Structure formats: C-alpha cells, structure tokens
Coordinates of C-alpha atoms and ligand atoms in Angstrom, one line a residue:
M1 CA -15.9 -5.8 -13.4
K2 CA -12.2 -5.5 -12.5
R3 CA -10.8 -8.0 -10.1
I4 CA -7.8 -7.4 -7.8
I5 CA -6.1 -9.9 -5.6
S6 CA -5.0 -8.4 -2.3
I7 CA -2.2 -10.3 -0.6
Q8 CA -1.6 -9.1 3.0
D9 CA -2.5 -10.0 6.6
L10 CA -5.8 -10.1 8.4
S11 CA -5.5 -8.4 11.7
C12 CA -8.5 -9.1 13.9
I13 CA -8.2 -5.7 15.7
G14 CA -6.5 -2.7 14.2
K15 CA -7.7 -1.1 11.0
C16 CA -5.1 -2.1 8.4
S17 CA -4.3 -4.5 5.6
Q18 CA -7.2 -6.7 4.4
G19 CA -9.5 -4.9 6.8
V20 CA -8.9 -1.7 4.8
A21 CA -8.2 -3.1 1.3
L22 CA -11.5 -5.1 1.0
P23 CA -13.9 -2.3 1.9
V24 CA -12.0 0.4 0.0
L25 CA -11.7 -1.6 -3.2
S26 CA -15.3 -2.7 -2.9
A27 CA -16.4 0.9 -2.5
M28 CA -14.5 1.6 -5.7
G29 CA -16.5 -1.0 -7.6
I30 CA -13.7 -3.5 -7.9
E31 CA -14.0 -7.2 -6.9
C32 CA -11.4 -7.8 -4.2
A33 CA -10.2 -11.4 -3.8
V34 CA -8.3 -11.7 -0.5
L35 CA -5.3 -13.9 0.2
P36 CA -4.4 -13.5 3.9
T37 CA -0.7 -13.9 4.5
A38 CA -1.0 -14.1 8.3
L39 CA -3.7 -13.9 11.0
L40 CA -2.9 -11.6 13.9
S41 CA -4.9 -11.0 17.1
T42 CA -4.2 -7.3 16.6
H43 CA -1.8 -5.4 14.3
T44 CA 1.8 -5.2 15.6
A45 CA 1.4 -1.9 17.5
F46 CA -0.4 -3.6 20.4
D47 CA 1.7 -5.3 23.1
G48 CA 1.3 -9.0 23.2
F49 CA -0.1 -9.6 19.7
V50 CA -0.1 -13.2 18.5
S51 CA 0.5 -14.0 14.9
R52 CA 0.1 -17.1 12.8
D53 CA 2.0 -17.2 9.5
L54 CA -0.4 -18.7 6.9
T55 CA 2.2 -19.8 4.3
D56 CA 1.2 -23.4 4.7
C57 CA -2.4 -22.6 3.8
I58 CA -1.5 -20.4 0.9
R59 CA 0.0 -23.3 -1.2
P60 CA -3.1 -25.4 -1.3
I61 CA -5.2 -22.3 -2.0
L62 CA -3.1 -21.4 -5.0
A63 CA -3.2 -25.1 -6.2
H64 CA -7.0 -25.0 -6.1
W65 CA -7.1 -21.6 -7.9
K66 CA -4.8 -22.9 -10.6
T67 CA -7.4 -25.6 -11.4
M68 CA -10.0 -22.8 -11.9
G69 CA -8.0 -20.9 -14.4
L70 CA -8.4 -17.7 -12.4
R71 CA -6.9 -14.4 -13.7
F72 CA -6.7 -11.0 -12.0
D73 CA -6.5 -7.5 -13.5
A74 CA -4.1 -6.5 -10.7
I75 CA -2.0 -8.2 -8.1
Y76 CA -1.6 -6.0 -5.0
T77 CA 0.7 -7.0 -2.1
G78 CA 1.0 -5.4 1.3
Y79 CA 2.2 -6.9 4.6
L80 CA 4.0 -10.2 4.0
A81 CA 4.8 -12.2 7.1
S82 CA 8.0 -13.8 6.1
E83 CA 10.8 -14.0 3.5
A84 CA 9.3 -17.3 2.2
Q85 CA 6.1 -15.4 1.4
I86 CA 8.0 -13.1 -0.9
D87 CA 9.1 -16.2 -3.0
L88 CA 5.4 -17.3 -3.0
V89 CA 4.3 -13.9 -4.3
E90 CA 6.8 -14.1 -7.1
E91 CA 5.2 -17.5 -8.1
I92 CA 1.7 -15.8 -7.9
F93 CA 2.9 -13.1 -10.3
D94 CA 4.0 -15.9 -12.7
D95 CA 0.9 -18.1 -12.3
F96 CA -1.9 -15.6 -12.1
G97 CA -0.5 -12.5 -14.0
R98 CA -1.3 -11.8 -17.6
A99 CA -0.1 -9.3 -20.2
G100 CA -1.2 -5.8 -19.1
N101 CA -1.8 -6.8 -15.5
L102 CA -0.8 -4.4 -12.8
F103 CA 1.8 -5.6 -10.2
F104 CA 1.4 -3.3 -7.3
V105 CA 3.8 -3.8 -4.4
D106 CA 3.4 -1.8 -1.1
P107 CA 6.6 -2.9 0.7
V108 CA 5.0 -2.8 4.2
M109 CA 7.7 -3.4 6.8
A110 CA 8.6 -0.1 8.7
D111 CA 7.6 3.4 9.7
N112 CA 9.0 6.3 11.7
G113 CA 12.6 5.1 11.1
S114 CA 12.1 1.5 12.4
L115 CA 11.1 -1.9 11.2
Y116 CA 7.8 -3.2 12.5
P117 CA 8.1 -5.8 15.3
G118 CA 8.7 -9.3 13.9
F119 CA 10.8 -8.3 10.8
S120 CA 14.4 -9.3 10.6
A121 CA 17.1 -6.9 9.4
A122 CA 17.4 -9.2 6.3
F123 CA 13.7 -8.6 5.3
P124 CA 14.3 -5.4 3.4
G125 CA 16.9 -7.1 1.2
K126 CA 14.4 -9.8 0.3
M127 CA 11.7 -7.1 -0.3
R128 CA 14.0 -5.5 -2.9
E129 CA 13.6 -8.7 -5.0
L130 CA 9.9 -8.2 -5.1
C131 CA 10.2 -4.5 -6.0
R132 CA 12.2 -5.6 -9.1
L133 CA 9.1 -7.3 -10.5
A134 CA 6.6 -4.5 -9.7
D135 CA 5.0 -2.0 -12.0
I136 CA 4.4 0.3 -9.0
I137 CA 5.9 0.4 -5.5
T138 CA 4.6 2.6 -2.7
P139 CA 7.0 2.7 0.2
N140 CA 6.8 5.4 2.9
V141 CA 10.1 7.3 3.6
T142 CA 11.3 4.7 6.1
E143 CA 10.7 1.8 3.8
A144 CA 12.3 3.7 0.9
C145 CA 15.4 4.3 3.0
L146 CA 15.6 0.6 3.9
L147 CA 15.2 -0.4 0.3
T148 CA 17.8 2.1 -1.1
G149 CA 20.3 2.2 1.8
L150 CA 19.9 5.9 2.2
E151 CA 19.9 7.2 5.8
Y152 CA 16.5 7.9 7.3
R153 CA 15.6 11.6 7.8
T154 CA 12.5 13.4 9.1
S155 CA 12.8 16.4 6.8
H156 CA 13.3 16.1 3.1
D157 CA 14.7 18.4 0.5
E158 CA 14.3 17.9 -3.2
A159 CA 17.8 16.3 -3.6
F160 CA 16.9 13.7 -1.0
V161 CA 13.5 12.9 -2.6
R162 CA 15.1 12.6 -6.0
A163 CA 17.9 10.3 -4.6
L164 CA 15.2 8.1 -2.9
L165 CA 13.1 7.8 -6.1
E166 CA 16.1 7.2 -8.4
G167 CA 17.4 4.6 -5.9
L168 CA 14.1 2.8 -5.9
L169 CA 13.9 2.8 -9.7
T170 CA 17.3 1.1 -9.9
L171 CA 15.7 -1.8 -8.1
G172 CA 13.7 -2.4 -11.2
A173 CA 10.2 -1.1 -10.5
K174 CA 8.6 0.9 -13.4
T175 CA 7.2 3.6 -11.1
A176 CA 8.1 4.5 -7.5
I177 CA 5.8 6.5 -5.3
V178 CA 7.0 7.6 -1.8
T179 CA 4.5 8.7 0.8
G180 CA 5.1 10.9 3.8
I181 CA 7.4 13.4 2.3
R182 CA 7.9 16.5 4.6
T183 CA 9.4 19.5 2.8
D184 CA 8.0 22.1 5.2
T185 CA 6.0 22.1 8.5
S186 CA 2.5 22.7 7.0
H187 CA 2.4 20.2 4.1
M188 CA 2.8 16.5 3.5
G189 CA 3.7 15.2 0.1
V190 CA 3.6 12.1 -2.1
A191 CA 6.5 12.0 -4.6
A192 CA 6.6 9.9 -7.8
M193 CA 9.0 9.1 -10.6
G194 CA 8.7 6.8 -13.6
T195 CA 11.3 5.5 -15.9
D196 CA 11.4 8.9 -17.7
G197 CA 13.1 10.3 -14.5
K198 CA 10.5 13.1 -14.1
L199 CA 9.8 13.9 -10.5
T200 CA 6.2 14.9 -9.5
L201 CA 5.1 15.9 -6.0
H202 CA 1.5 16.0 -4.8
Y203 CA 1.0 18.1 -1.6
T204 CA -1.7 17.9 1.0
D205 CA -2.1 19.8 4.3
Y206 CA -0.1 18.3 7.1
I207 CA -2.3 17.3 10.1
P208 CA -0.3 16.7 13.2
A209 CA -1.8 13.3 14.2
V210 CA -0.5 9.8 13.9
F211 CA -2.8 7.0 13.0
Y212 CA -2.2 3.4 11.8
G213 CA -3.5 2.3 8.5
T214 CA -3.0 5.4 6.5
G215 CA -0.4 3.7 4.3
D216 CA -2.8 0.9 3.6
L217 CA -5.6 3.4 2.8
F218 CA -3.3 5.2 0.4
A219 CA -2.1 2.0 -1.3
S220 CA -5.5 0.4 -1.6
T221 CA -7.0 3.5 -3.1
C222 CA -4.1 4.1 -5.5
A223 CA -4.1 0.4 -6.6
G224 CA -7.8 0.5 -7.2
A225 CA -7.6 3.8 -9.2
L226 CA -4.8 2.4 -11.4
T227 CA -6.7 -0.8 -12.0
L228 CA -9.7 1.3 -13.2
G229 CA -7.4 2.9 -15.7
L230 CA -6.8 6.3 -14.1
P231 CA -3.4 7.9 -14.9
A232 CA -0.8 7.7 -12.1
S233 CA -1.1 11.4 -11.3
D234 CA -4.9 11.1 -10.7
A235 CA -4.5 7.9 -8.7
I236 CA -2.0 9.6 -6.5
S237 CA -4.1 12.7 -5.9
L238 CA -7.3 10.7 -5.3
A239 CA -5.5 8.5 -2.8
A240 CA -3.5 11.2 -1.0
D241 CA -6.6 13.5 -0.7
Q242 CA -8.6 10.5 0.7
V243 CA -6.0 9.9 3.4
V244 CA -6.1 13.6 4.5
R245 CA -9.9 13.7 4.4
T246 CA -9.9 10.5 6.6
I247 CA -7.4 11.8 9.1
R248 CA -9.5 15.0 9.4
A249 CA -12.6 12.9 10.0
T250 CA -10.8 10.8 12.6
T251 CA -9.3 13.7 14.5
A252 CA -12.8 15.3 14.6
D253 CA -14.3 12.2 16.2
P254 CA -13.8 12.3 20.0
E255 CA -14.4 8.5 20.1
A256 CA -12.0 7.6 17.3
A257 CA -9.9 4.5 18.1
W258 CA -6.2 5.4 18.4
Y259 CA -5.2 2.2 16.5
G260 CA -6.6 3.2 13.1
V261 CA -8.1 5.9 10.9
N262 CA -11.9 6.0 10.5
F263 CA -11.7 5.1 6.9
E264 CA -15.3 3.7 7.1
Q265 CA -16.7 7.2 7.5
T266 CA -15.2 8.6 4.3
L267 CA -15.9 5.7 1.9
P268 CA -18.9 7.6 0.4
D269 CA -16.6 10.5 -0.4
L270 CA -14.2 8.1 -2.0
S271 CA -16.9 6.7 -4.3
A272 CA -18.0 10.3 -5.2
R273 CA -14.5 11.6 -5.9
L274 CA -13.7 8.5 -7.9
R275 CA -16.8 9.1 -10.1
E276 CA -15.6 12.6 -10.8
Y277 CA -12.2 11.4 -11.8
L278 CA -13.6 8.7 -14.1
L279 CA -16.0 11.2 -15.8
K280 CA -13.1 13.5 -16.4
E281 CA -11.1 10.6 -17.9
E282 CA -14.1 9.8 -20.2
A283 CA -14.5 13.4 -21.4
Ligands
LIG1 O1 -0.5 -0.7 8.4 C1 0.6 -1.5 8.1 C2 0.5 -2.8 8.9 C3 0.0 -3.9 8.3 N1 -0.1 -5.1 8.9 C4 0.3 -5.2 10.2 C5 0.8 -4.1 10.9 C6 0.9 -2.9 10.2 C7 1.5 -1.7 10.9 O2 1.7 -1.7 12.1 O3 1.2 -4.3 12.1 C8 0.1 -6.5 10.9

C-alpha cells in the first residue's frame, strides 16, 4: 500500500486541510499519515478563530519517526502556519524522502486576491523556497500571482496563464498546476506546464458558488492519483472533475454548510472514477 504524509493544519470546524486529505486519500486506498501544523478552532474564514502553531510538537514527532526508519511514497504539504514551518518541511524532505518520492506542495496562503488572515506579506517569499524543492506545485491564481509577482486578475487569457506557469517553473518546481483559471464565463480551468514548456488546460463547467475546501479537495485527489502512478493529465482531470461533482452535490443540498463542500457525499464517486483510471492505465 502506498503511504503519503500530509502536512497541514487540523481545523476543528470547517472542511479543509487534514479534514479533507485524510478521508480523500483513504478513499483512494492510500495510507495517509498526518502531521498537523496547527490546531484551529475553525478555519480562518470564521470571525474569532483561535489557532495554536504546533511547530514545537513537530520536532519531537520527527525525532521519534527518525528512530523508526519511516519512509513515505509522497510528501504532501498544504497550509503551513509559519515561516519556521517551511524550514521544517525542507528538513522533512531531506530526512524522509527517498529516490523517486513525490514532493507535492500546495502553497496554501491566499484566495480571491488576498492572503488568508494571519499570513504576513513576507510569507509568499518564504513559500517560494519550498516550491523550489517540489516536483509539483498546485497554487490557485491568487497564490500563483503572489509567487510570481504578477498582478492578480479575475479573467485570464492564454498569455497570462502562460506567464504564470513559466514564472512558477522558474522557481524550480518540475511541474506547475494552477487552479481556478477563468477564460470565459461558463468554464473553469486547471492549467499545467512541465519543464518541456507545453501548456495544457483541463476545462470543467463553471458553477457560480463559492465554497471553502475546494483547493484542498483538488490537491489531495491530485496528490493521491500521482502517488498511485497516474500520469499528470489523468490526475488533473480526476481531481478537477471531482471538485465540480462535489460543488454540484453541495449546491443541491439545501442544508449544506457554507463553510465547506460536501466532499463526504462524493467519496464513493471518487473511488469508482479512480478505479476506471487505474484500469485504463493497466490496459
Ligand atoms: O482551504 C484552505 C485552508 C486551509 N487551512 C486553513 C484555512 C484555509 C482557508 O481558508 O483557513 C486554516
């Protein structure tokens, strides 16, 4: 069985981060080890959230793990609570990575043109360092702009998308994937580029609804699919289609919570779609 370590926060309320990664990766048949970076009463969209940075706990956890000789097939990072944690993650790459491992960095820090509450203006600069070490990075458009220095926009032509991806690749990641691309009013896109400079775009329907946790659902699904050996194009379409299916299910539920997508409802679809992709890969 493949084993991923998921390094991101645990928000008690609010469907995001470890609360999404653990069930999603489990439904994909992958063992998910969790390393919580912070414990939050709720995710940061709620007024008055309290947060405890867990950096001090992470060091002894890593020291214990080192005595066990643990290894992971993939190291997946999401919301990191402080710049110090980025240094720690770099150490984890050194200590627990092995040849052929996947280093998957979702540089969670911003959306809709702004940094999430609690992050300093210096944080994106530090996040660039982590992107340098990654095989794959999956920023949304806001995060990609903060990482590359390009000005944030809400509509995106091909020249802008290309400039974003090329800028991200100069940071050193081997493949850049940008979510939330809007080239027209009825579609949403995920754009990707590897070191060969070839741009690919996967389009899905645009559903006019905003939910938290969609980026985490995309990243967890994509990281899982790549860990299972699917090619990047399949990992992207599996993950992007899963996000759209889940937003649809959420908007159809009159009791859906505003603070997160109903990813629980669509986990059976994810397992079924994944099986189809894996069978196609074997054929
Ligand atoms: O979904 C990204 C995310 C992760 N973790 C925390 C957040 C958010 C987005 O708001 O607040 C704590």
